[in-house]
CSV table of C-alpha atoms in Angstrom, one decimal:
chain,number,residue,atom,x,y,z
A,1,UNK,CA,8.7,-13.2,67.4
A,2,UNK,CA,6.1,-14.5,69.0
A,3,UNK,CA,3.3,-16.0,67.6
A,4,UNK,CA,-0.2,-16.6,68.2
A,5,UNK,CA,-2.3,-19.8,67.5
A,6,UNK,CA,-6.1,-19.1,66.7
A,7,UNK,CA,-8.7,-21.3,65.9
A,8,UNK,CA,-10.6,-20.0,63.0
A,9,UNK,CA,-14.3,-21.3,61.9
A,10,UNK,CA,-13.7,-19.0,58.6
A,11,UNK,CA,-10.8,-16.5,57.7
A,12,UNK,CA,-11.2,-13.4,55.9
A,13,UNK,CA,-12.7,-13.5,52.4
A,14,UNK,CA,-11.2,-12.7,49.2
A,15,UNK,CA,-9.2,-9.1,49.3
A,16,UNK,CA,-12.4,-7.9,46.9
A,17,UNK,CA,-15.1,-8.9,49.1
A,18,UNK,CA,-13.8,-8.4,52.3
A,19,UNK,CA,-15.3,-6.3,55.0
A,20,UNK,CA,-12.5,-4.0,55.4
A,21,UNK,CA,-10.8,-2.4,51.6
A,22,UNK,CA,-8.2,-4.6,50.9
A,23,UNK,CA,-4.1,-3.0,51.9
A,24,UNK,CA,-1.7,-3.3,49.6
A,25,UNK,CA,1.6,-4.8,50.3
A,26,UNK,CA,5.0,-5.4,48.9
A,27,UNK,CA,4.8,-7.7,45.7
A,28,UNK,CA,1.2,-6.7,44.7
A,29,UNK,CA,0.9,-4.8,41.3
A,30,UNK,CA,-1.0,-2.0,40.4
A,31,UNK,CA,-3.1,-0.9,37.1
A,32,UNK,CA,-2.8,2.9,36.6
A,33,UNK,CA,-4.9,4.5,34.2
A,34,UNK,CA,-4.7,8.3,33.6
A,35,UNK,CA,-7.3,9.9,31.3
A,36,UNK,CA,-5.5,11.3,28.4
A,37,UNK,CA,-1.9,10.3,29.1
A,38,UNK,CA,-1.0,6.9,27.6
A,39,UNK,CA,2.6,7.6,28.9
A,40,UNK,CA,1.3,7.7,32.7
A,41,UNK,CA,-0.7,4.2,32.3
A,42,UNK,CA,0.4,1.1,32.7
A,43,UNK,CA,1.2,-1.7,35.6
A,44,UNK,CA,3.2,-0.7,38.3
A,45,UNK,CA,5.0,-3.2,41.1
A,46,UNK,CA,4.8,-2.5,44.9
A,47,UNK,CA,8.5,-2.7,45.5
A,48,UNK,CA,10.6,-3.3,48.8
A,49,UNK,CA,10.1,0.2,49.9
A,50,UNK,CA,6.4,0.3,49.7
A,51,UNK,CA,6.5,2.7,46.7
A,52,UNK,CA,5.9,2.5,43.3
A,53,UNK,CA,7.4,4.9,40.5
A,54,UNK,CA,5.5,6.8,38.2
A,55,UNK,CA,6.8,8.6,35.0
A,56,UNK,CA,6.7,12.5,35.8
A,57,UNK,CA,5.0,11.4,39.5
A,58,UNK,CA,8.0,9.7,40.8
A,59,UNK,CA,7.9,7.8,44.2
A,60,UNK,CA,4.0,6.8,45.2
A,61,UNK,CA,3.5,5.6,48.5
A,62,UNK,CA,1.3,2.2,48.2
A,63,UNK,CA,2.1,-0.5,50.9
A,64,UNK,CA,-0.4,-0.6,53.9
A,65,UNK,CA,-2.8,1.8,52.0
A,66,UNK,CA,-5.8,1.1,50.1
A,67,UNK,CA,-6.7,1.1,46.2
A,68,UNK,CA,-8.6,4.0,46.8
A,69,UNK,CA,-6.1,6.0,49.1
A,70,UNK,CA,-3.7,5.1,46.3
A,71,UNK,CA,-5.9,6.8,43.6
A,72,UNK,CA,-6.9,9.6,45.5
A,73,UNK,CA,-3.3,10.6,46.0
A,74,UNK,CA,-2.0,10.2,42.8
A,75,UNK,CA,-5.1,11.8,41.5
A,76,UNK,CA,-3.7,15.2,43.7
A,77,UNK,CA,-0.4,14.8,43.0
A,78,UNK,CA,-0.8,14.9,39.0
A,79,UNK,CA,-3.0,17.2,39.0
A,80,UNK,CA,-0.6,19.8,40.9
A,81,UNK,CA,1.9,19.0,38.1
A,82,UNK,CA,-0.2,19.0,35.1
A,83,UNK,CA,-2.8,22.0,36.3
A,84,UNK,CA,-6.0,20.4,35.7
A,85,UNK,CA,-7.9,17.9,37.7
A,86,UNK,CA,-6.5,14.5,36.4
A,87,UNK,CA,-8.9,11.6,35.9
A,88,UNK,CA,-6.9,8.7,37.5
A,89,UNK,CA,-8.1,5.2,38.0
A,90,UNK,CA,-6.1,2.5,39.8
A,91,UNK,CA,-6.5,-1.2,40.5
A,92,UNK,CA,-4.8,-4.4,41.6
A,93,UNK,CA,-3.5,-5.8,38.0
A,94,UNK,CA,-2.2,-9.0,40.3
A,95,UNK,CA,-1.6,-9.5,43.7
A,96,UNK,CA,2.0,-10.7,45.4
A,97,UNK,CA,1.8,-14.4,45.4
A,98,UNK,CA,0.8,-17.2,48.4
A,99,UNK,CA,3.6,-19.8,49.5
A,100,UNK,CA,2.9,-23.1,50.0
A,101,UNK,CA,4.9,-25.4,51.9
A,102,UNK,CA,5.4,-28.7,54.2
A,103,UNK,CA,4.4,-32.3,53.2
A,104,UNK,CA,3.3,-31.0,49.7
A,105,UNK,CA,4.7,-32.8,46.5
A,106,UNK,CA,6.1,-29.1,45.2
A,107,UNK,CA,6.9,-26.5,47.7
A,108,UNK,CA,6.7,-23.0,46.5
A,109,UNK,CA,5.0,-19.8,45.3
A,110,UNK,CA,1.7,-19.5,43.7
A,111,UNK,CA,-0.2,-17.2,41.7
A,112,UNK,CA,-2.9,-15.8,44.2
A,113,UNK,CA,-6.7,-15.7,42.8
A,114,UNK,CA,-9.3,-14.1,44.4
A,115,UNK,CA,-11.1,-17.1,46.2
A,116,UNK,CA,-8.2,-19.6,46.7
A,117,UNK,CA,-8.8,-22.0,49.5
A,118,UNK,CA,-6.1,-23.7,51.4
A,119,UNK,CA,-7.2,-27.1,49.6
A,120,UNK,CA,-7.1,-25.3,46.0
A,121,UNK,CA,-3.6,-23.7,47.1
A,122,UNK,CA,-2.8,-27.9,48.4
A,123,UNK,CA,-3.8,-28.9,44.7
A,124,UNK,CA,-1.7,-26.4,43.4
A,125,UNK,CA,1.3,-27.5,45.3
A,126,UNK,CA,0.7,-31.1,43.6
A,127,UNK,CA,-0.7,-32.8,47.0
A,128,UNK,CA,1.3,-34.8,49.3
A,129,UNK,CA,4.4,-36.0,48.1
A,130,UNK,CA,3.4,-39.6,47.5
A,131,UNK,CA,0.3,-38.9,45.7
A,132,UNK,CA,0.1,-40.6,42.3
A,133,UNK,CA,-1.8,-39.1,39.7
A,134,UNK,CA,-5.1,-40.2,40.1
A,135,UNK,CA,-6.3,-42.6,37.0
A,136,UNK,CA,-9.3,-41.8,34.7
A,137,UNK,CA,-11.8,-43.1,36.7
A,138,UNK,CA,-10.8,-41.7,39.7
A,139,UNK,CA,-10.4,-38.4,38.3
A,140,UNK,CA,-13.9,-38.3,37.1
A,141,UNK,CA,-14.8,-39.5,40.9
A,142,UNK,CA,-13.3,-36.2,41.9
A,143,UNK,CA,-14.8,-34.1,39.7
A,144,UNK,CA,-18.1,-35.8,40.6
A,145,UNK,CA,-17.7,-35.3,44.1
A,146,UNK,CA,-16.9,-31.6,44.0
A,147,UNK,CA,-20.1,-30.9,41.8
A,148,UNK,CA,-21.7,-33.0,44.7
A,149,UNK,CA,-20.3,-31.0,47.6
A,150,UNK,CA,-21.4,-27.6,45.5
A,151,UNK,CA,-24.7,-29.2,45.0
A,152,UNK,CA,-25.4,-30.3,48.9
A,153,UNK,CA,-24.1,-27.4,50.0
A,154,UNK,CA,-26.7,-25.2,47.9
A,155,UNK,CA,-29.5,-27.5,49.2
A,156,UNK,CA,-28.2,-27.5,52.9
A,157,UNK,CA,-28.2,-23.6,52.5
A,158,UNK,CA,-31.9,-23.3,50.5
A,159,UNK,CA,-33.2,-25.7,53.2
A,160,UNK,CA,-31.9,-23.8,56.4
A,161,UNK,CA,-33.5,-20.4,55.2
A,162,UNK,CA,-36.6,-22.3,53.9
A,163,UNK,CA,-36.7,-23.6,57.4
A,164,UNK,CA,-36.2,-19.9,59.1
A,165,UNK,CA,-39.2,-18.6,56.8
A,166,UNK,CA,-41.0,-21.1,58.2
A,167,UNK,CA,-40.8,-20.4,61.7
A,168,UNK,CA,-41.2,-16.7,60.6
A,169,UNK,CA,-44.7,-17.8,59.4
A,170,UNK,CA,-45.5,-19.9,62.2
A,171,UNK,CA,-44.5,-16.7,64.9
A,172,UNK,CA,-45.7,-14.4,62.9
A,173,UNK,CA,-42.3,-12.6,62.6
A,174,UNK,CA,-39.6,-11.6,60.3
A,175,UNK,CA,-37.3,-14.5,58.7
A,176,UNK,CA,-34.5,-14.6,61.2
A,177,UNK,CA,-30.9,-15.4,59.0
A,178,UNK,CA,-29.7,-19.0,60.6
A,179,UNK,CA,-26.4,-18.8,62.9
A,180,UNK,CA,-24.8,-21.3,60.7
A,181,UNK,CA,-24.9,-19.0,57.7
A,182,UNK,CA,-23.9,-15.7,59.5
A,183,UNK,CA,-20.7,-16.1,58.4
A,184,UNK,CA,-21.6,-16.3,54.2
A,185,UNK,CA,-24.6,-13.9,54.6
A,186,UNK,CA,-23.5,-11.3,52.2
A,187,UNK,CA,-22.8,-13.7,49.5
A,188,UNK,CA,-24.8,-14.0,46.4
A,189,UNK,CA,-26.5,-18.1,47.3
A,190,UNK,CA,-27.5,-16.4,50.6
A,191,UNK,CA,-28.8,-13.3,49.7
A,192,UNK,CA,-31.1,-14.6,46.6
A,193,UNK,CA,-32.5,-17.4,48.9
A,194,UNK,CA,-33.4,-14.5,51.6
A,195,UNK,CA,-34.7,-12.5,49.4
A,196,UNK,CA,-36.9,-15.3,47.6
A,197,UNK,CA,-38.1,-16.5,51.3
A,198,UNK,CA,-39.2,-13.2,51.7
A,199,UNK,CA,-41.0,-12.7,48.8
A,200,UNK,CA,-42.9,-15.7,49.7
A,201,UNK,CA,-43.4,-15.0,53.2
A,202,UNK,CA,-45.2,-11.4,52.1
A,203,UNK,CA,-47.2,-13.2,49.5
A,204,UNK,CA,-48.5,-16.2,51.5
A,205,UNK,CA,-49.4,-13.8,54.2
A,206,UNK,CA,-51.3,-11.3,51.8
A,207,UNK,CA,-53.1,-14.3,50.4
A,208,UNK,CA,-54.1,-15.2,54.5
A,209,UNK,CA,-55.3,-11.9,54.8
A,210,UNK,CA,-57.5,-11.9,51.8
A,211,UNK,CA,-59.1,-15.2,52.4
A,212,UNK,CA,-59.5,-13.5,56.0
A,213,UNK,CA,-61.3,-10.3,54.5
A,214,UNK,CA,-63.5,-12.6,52.3
A,215,UNK,CA,-64.6,-14.6,55.1
A,216,UNK,CA,-65.4,-11.2,57.3
A,217,UNK,CA,-67.4,-9.8,54.4
A,218,UNK,CA,-69.2,-13.1,53.7
A,219,UNK,CA,-70.2,-13.1,57.6
A,220,UNK,CA,-71.1,-9.7,57.7
A,221,UNK,CA,-73.4,-10.2,54.5
A,222,UNK,CA,-75.2,-12.9,56.3
A,223,UNK,CA,-75.5,-10.9,59.7
A,224,UNK,CA,-77.3,-8.4,57.5
A,225,UNK,CA,-79.5,-10.9,55.7
A,226,UNK,CA,-80.3,-12.7,59.4
A,227,UNK,CA,-81.1,-9.0,60.7
A,228,UNK,CA,-83.6,-8.6,57.4
A,229,UNK,CA,-85.4,-11.9,57.8
A,230,UNK,CA,-86.2,-11.7,61.7
A,231,UNK,CA,-87.5,-8.0,60.9
A,232,UNK,CA,-89.6,-9.9,57.9
A,233,UNK,CA,-90.5,-12.6,60.6
A,234,UNK,CA,-91.3,-10.0,63.4
A,235,UNK,CA,-93.7,-8.0,60.6
A,236,UNK,CA,-95.3,-10.9,59.2
A,237,UNK,CA,-96.5,-12.4,62.3
A,238,UNK,CA,-98.3,-9.2,63.4
A,239,UNK,CA,-99.7,-9.3,60.4
A,240,UNK,CA,-101.0,-12.8,61.0
A,241,UNK,CA,-102.5,-11.6,64.5
A,242,UNK,CA,-104.2,-8.7,62.9
A,243,UNK,CA,-105.7,-10.8,60.2
A,244,UNK,CA,-106.7,-13.6,62.7
A,245,UNK,CA,-108.4,-10.7,64.9
A,246,UNK,CA,-110.5,-9.8,61.8
A,247,UNK,CA,-111.3,-13.5,60.9
A,248,UNK,CA,-112.9,-13.9,64.5
A,249,UNK,CA,-114.7,-10.5,64.4
A,250,UNK,CA,-116.0,-11.4,60.9
A,251,UNK,CA,-117.3,-15.2,61.8
A,252,UNK,CA,-119.2,-13.7,64.6
A,253,UNK,CA,-120.9,-11.5,62.3
A,254,UNK,CA,-121.5,-14.3,59.6
A,255,UNK,CA,-123.0,-15.9,62.4
A,256,UNK,CA,-125.7,-13.7,62.9
A,257,UNK,CA,-126.1,-13.2,59.2
A,258,UNK,CA,-124.4,-9.7,59.2
A,259,UNK,CA,-121.1,-10.3,57.0
A,260,UNK,CA,-120.9,-12.7,53.4
A,261,UNK,CA,-119.0,-16.0,53.9
A,262,UNK,CA,-116.5,-14.3,50.9
A,263,UNK,CA,-115.8,-11.8,53.0
A,264,UNK,CA,-114.4,-14.4,56.1
A,265,UNK,CA,-113.0,-16.7,53.3
A,266,UNK,CA,-111.0,-13.7,51.9
A,267,UNK,CA,-109.5,-12.9,55.7
A,268,UNK,CA,-108.6,-16.6,55.8
A,269,UNK,CA,-106.8,-16.6,52.5
A,270,UNK,CA,-104.9,-13.5,53.7
A,271,UNK,CA,-104.0,-15.1,57.1
A,272,UNK,CA,-103.1,-18.6,55.2
A,273,UNK,CA,-100.4,-16.3,53.0
A,274,UNK,CA,-99.1,-14.6,55.9
A,275,UNK,CA,-98.4,-17.6,57.8
A,276,UNK,CA,-97.1,-19.0,54.6
A,277,UNK,CA,-94.8,-16.0,54.3
A,278,UNK,CA,-93.5,-16.3,57.8
A,279,UNK,CA,-92.4,-20.0,57.7
A,280,UNK,CA,-90.8,-19.6,54.3
A,281,UNK,CA,-88.8,-16.6,56.0
A,282,UNK,CA,-88.2,-18.7,58.8
A,283,UNK,CA,-86.7,-21.3,56.4
A,284,UNK,CA,-84.1,-18.9,54.8
A,285,UNK,CA,-83.6,-17.5,58.4
A,286,UNK,CA,-82.4,-21.3,59.6
A,287,UNK,CA,-80.3,-21.7,56.4
A,288,UNK,CA,-78.8,-18.1,57.0
A,289,UNK,CA,-77.7,-19.1,60.4
A,290,UNK,CA,-76.3,-22.4,59.3
A,291,UNK,CA,-74.5,-20.6,56.5
A,292,UNK,CA,-73.0,-18.2,59.2
A,293,UNK,CA,-72.1,-21.4,61.8
A,294,UNK,CA,-70.0,-22.5,58.7
A,295,UNK,CA,-68.5,-19.7,58.1
A,296,UNK,CA,-67.3,-19.2,61.5
A,297,UNK,CA,-65.9,-23.0,61.5
A,298,UNK,CA,-64.2,-21.8,58.4
A,299,UNK,CA,-62.6,-19.2,59.9
A,300,UNK,CA,-61.5,-21.3,62.7
A,301,UNK,CA,-59.8,-23.9,60.6
A,302,UNK,CA,-58.2,-21.8,58.0
A,303,UNK,CA,-55.6,-20.9,60.7
A,304,UNK,CA,-55.1,-24.3,62.0
A,305,UNK,CA,-55.0,-25.8,58.0
A,306,UNK,CA,-52.0,-23.5,57.5
A,307,UNK,CA,-50.5,-24.4,60.9
A,308,UNK,CA,-50.9,-27.7,60.2
A,309,UNK,CA,-49.4,-27.2,56.6
A,310,UNK,CA,-46.6,-25.3,57.9
A,311,UNK,CA,-45.8,-27.9,60.7
A,312,UNK,CA,-45.7,-30.4,57.8
A,313,UNK,CA,-43.6,-28.6,55.6
A,314,UNK,CA,-41.2,-27.7,58.8
A,315,UNK,CA,-40.5,-31.4,59.4
A,316,UNK,CA,-40.0,-32.5,55.3
A,317,UNK,CA,-37.5,-29.4,55.3
A,318,UNK,CA,-35.9,-30.8,58.7
A,319,UNK,CA,-35.1,-34.0,56.6
A,320,UNK,CA,-34.2,-32.5,54.1
A,321,UNK,CA,-31.6,-30.6,55.9
A,322,UNK,CA,-30.1,-34.0,57.2
A,323,UNK,CA,-29.6,-35.4,53.8
A,324,UNK,CA,-27.9,-32.3,52.5
A,325,UNK,CA,-25.8,-32.1,55.1
A,326,UNK,CA,-25.0,-36.1,55.0
A,327,UNK,CA,-24.4,-35.4,51.2
A,328,UNK,CA,-21.9,-32.6,51.7
A,329,UNK,CA,-20.3,-34.1,54.1
A,330,UNK,CA,-19.7,-37.3,52.0
A,331,UNK,CA,-18.9,-35.4,49.3
A,332,UNK,CA,-16.5,-33.6,51.4
A,333,UNK,CA,-14.9,-36.6,52.7
A,334,UNK,CA,-14.7,-38.4,49.0
A,335,UNK,CA,-12.7,-35.4,48.3
A,336,UNK,CA,-10.3,-35.3,51.0
A,337,UNK,CA,-9.7,-39.0,50.5
A,338,UNK,CA,-8.9,-38.2,46.7
A,339,UNK,CA,-6.6,-35.1,48.0
A,340,UNK,CA,-4.5,-37.0,50.6
A,341,UNK,CA,-4.4,-40.7,50.6
A,342,UNK,CA,-2.6,-42.8,47.8
A,343,UNK,CA,-5.1,-44.3,45.5
A,344,UNK,CA,-3.5,-47.5,46.1
A,345,UNK,CA,-3.9,-47.7,48.8
A,346,UNK,CA,-7.4,-46.2,49.5
A,347,UNK,CA,-9.3,-48.9,50.8
A,348,UNK,CA,-6.8,-49.6,53.6
A,349,UNK,CA,-5.7,-45.9,54.6
A,350,UNK,CA,-7.1,-42.7,55.1
A,351,UNK,CA,-5.1,-39.3,56.1
A,352,UNK,CA,-6.0,-36.0,57.8
A,353,UNK,CA,-4.9,-33.4,56.4
A,354,UNK,CA,-4.0,-30.0,58.7
A,355,UNK,CA,-3.4,-26.6,57.6
A,356,UNK,CA,-1.8,-23.7,58.9
A,357,UNK,CA,-1.6,-20.2,57.6
A,358,UNK,CA,1.2,-17.7,58.4
A,359,UNK,CA,0.1,-14.2,58.1
A,360,UNK,CA,1.9,-10.8,59.0
A,361,UNK,CA,3.5,-12.5,62.1
A,362,UNK,CA,0.2,-14.8,62.9
A,363,UNK,CA,0.0,-18.5,62.5
A,364,UNK,CA,-4.0,-19.2,62.5
A,365,UNK,CA,-5.2,-23.0,62.2
A,366,UNK,CA,-7.3,-23.1,59.1
A,367,UNK,CA,-9.4,-25.8,57.3
A,368,UNK,CA,-9.8,-26.8,53.9
A,369,UNK,CA,-12.5,-24.1,53.1
A,370,UNK,CA,-10.4,-21.2,55.0
A,371,UNK,CA,-10.2,-18.4,52.1
A,372,UNK,CA,-6.2,-17.6,51.4
A,373,UNK,CA,-5.1,-14.0,51.9
A,374,UNK,CA,-2.3,-12.4,49.1
A,375,UNK,CA,1.2,-13.6,50.9
A,376,UNK,CA,0.2,-15.7,53.2
A,377,UNK,CA,2.6,-18.8,53.8
A,378,UNK,CA,0.5,-22.4,54.0
A,379,UNK,CA,2.1,-25.2,56.1
A,380,UNK,CA,0.3,-28.5,55.1
A,381,UNK,CA,0.8,-31.4,57.9
A,382,UNK,CA,-1.0,-35.1,56.8
A,383,UNK,CA,-1.5,-37.4,59.7
A,384,UNK,CA,-1.6,-40.6,57.9
A,385,UNK,CA,-2.4,-42.3,61.0
A,386,UNK,CA,-5.8,-40.5,61.7
A,387,UNK,CA,-9.3,-42.3,61.0
A,388,UNK,CA,-11.5,-39.4,61.4
A,389,UNK,CA,-11.9,-36.2,59.2
A,390,UNK,CA,-13.4,-32.8,60.2
A,391,UNK,CA,-16.2,-31.9,58.0
A,392,UNK,CA,-17.2,-28.6,59.7
A,393,UNK,CA,-17.8,-25.5,57.3
A,394,UNK,CA,-20.4,-26.9,55.3
A,395,UNK,CA,-22.4,-24.1,54.7
A,396,UNK,CA,-19.5,-21.9,53.5
A,397,UNK,CA,-19.3,-20.5,49.9
């Protein structure tokens, strides 16, 4: 058979979470529950003929089908035999095993569980044949490295999503998922981070809109006040002009003895009051215009301050992304060292582990984070002369 070698960034996810429904195969065991019929309920293994065999029903094809398809077929057959609508639930009780061969201490078959990675299967097979049991302090170090890797990946993922949110805030658009996270876009961690940033962005935009509305309301209020003061100043000016004409008229009459000085004094007092009121209104108008200018300045700097804050935060997040990436690479390198190097030679040499997976006639080049599928044959090759290590897939879950 001709094999194709495919370089993968990430293989398909576990059967329960794959984009396409998991197809059953020989070696899988199915849990069948028929409501009200304990004699038809139990676990049934798919045989070499791709079928399971149940009491009363007999042979039911399962290989190459999904769990739902088997469930529907079995329900239809039982309903015909029992003369009522049978309630059937079919689930996977146990997946067929995976097989590990190559440079491992214990080659053979191993129980598959969803989420099993190539590196974990390698560990189940005892690591390299020369790997001796780690001392207690190194075992603690490996556990610490695993924890550091998980934390660093979570930080890296969250910081990447945060940076995308800052870009959306600066550009005024929606948050775009970073390309580096596209392979794990449906993971809980990415979905939660995206939902959190979408909510924060919406809240920030709402707060910004409220501030703009508040400034606009104050500006409209000052515009009305300025208009009213200008009208008042014009009216006071007109009043002063009229009083001034009257003062001149009464002054002429008083000089000829035709008017009293008291009347003239009263008019001059009215004129002084009108001019004082106009002066006071002019002062109020000047202050209102100054406040209007200040509002315009605040409206202008509001967006500038916001952009400056977002740019500063983006610089900080960029630094955090680099730190998280460095921590993840360090933890991954440390884990690789614990898994692939004889502890006694840890200071003198490093090994590079290569993984290939045979799956349904295809040979796939894999990495430590690559997730296995039931029935996969994992081959491990250890190159003790390599001084480099592949540190990709840092953002995979």
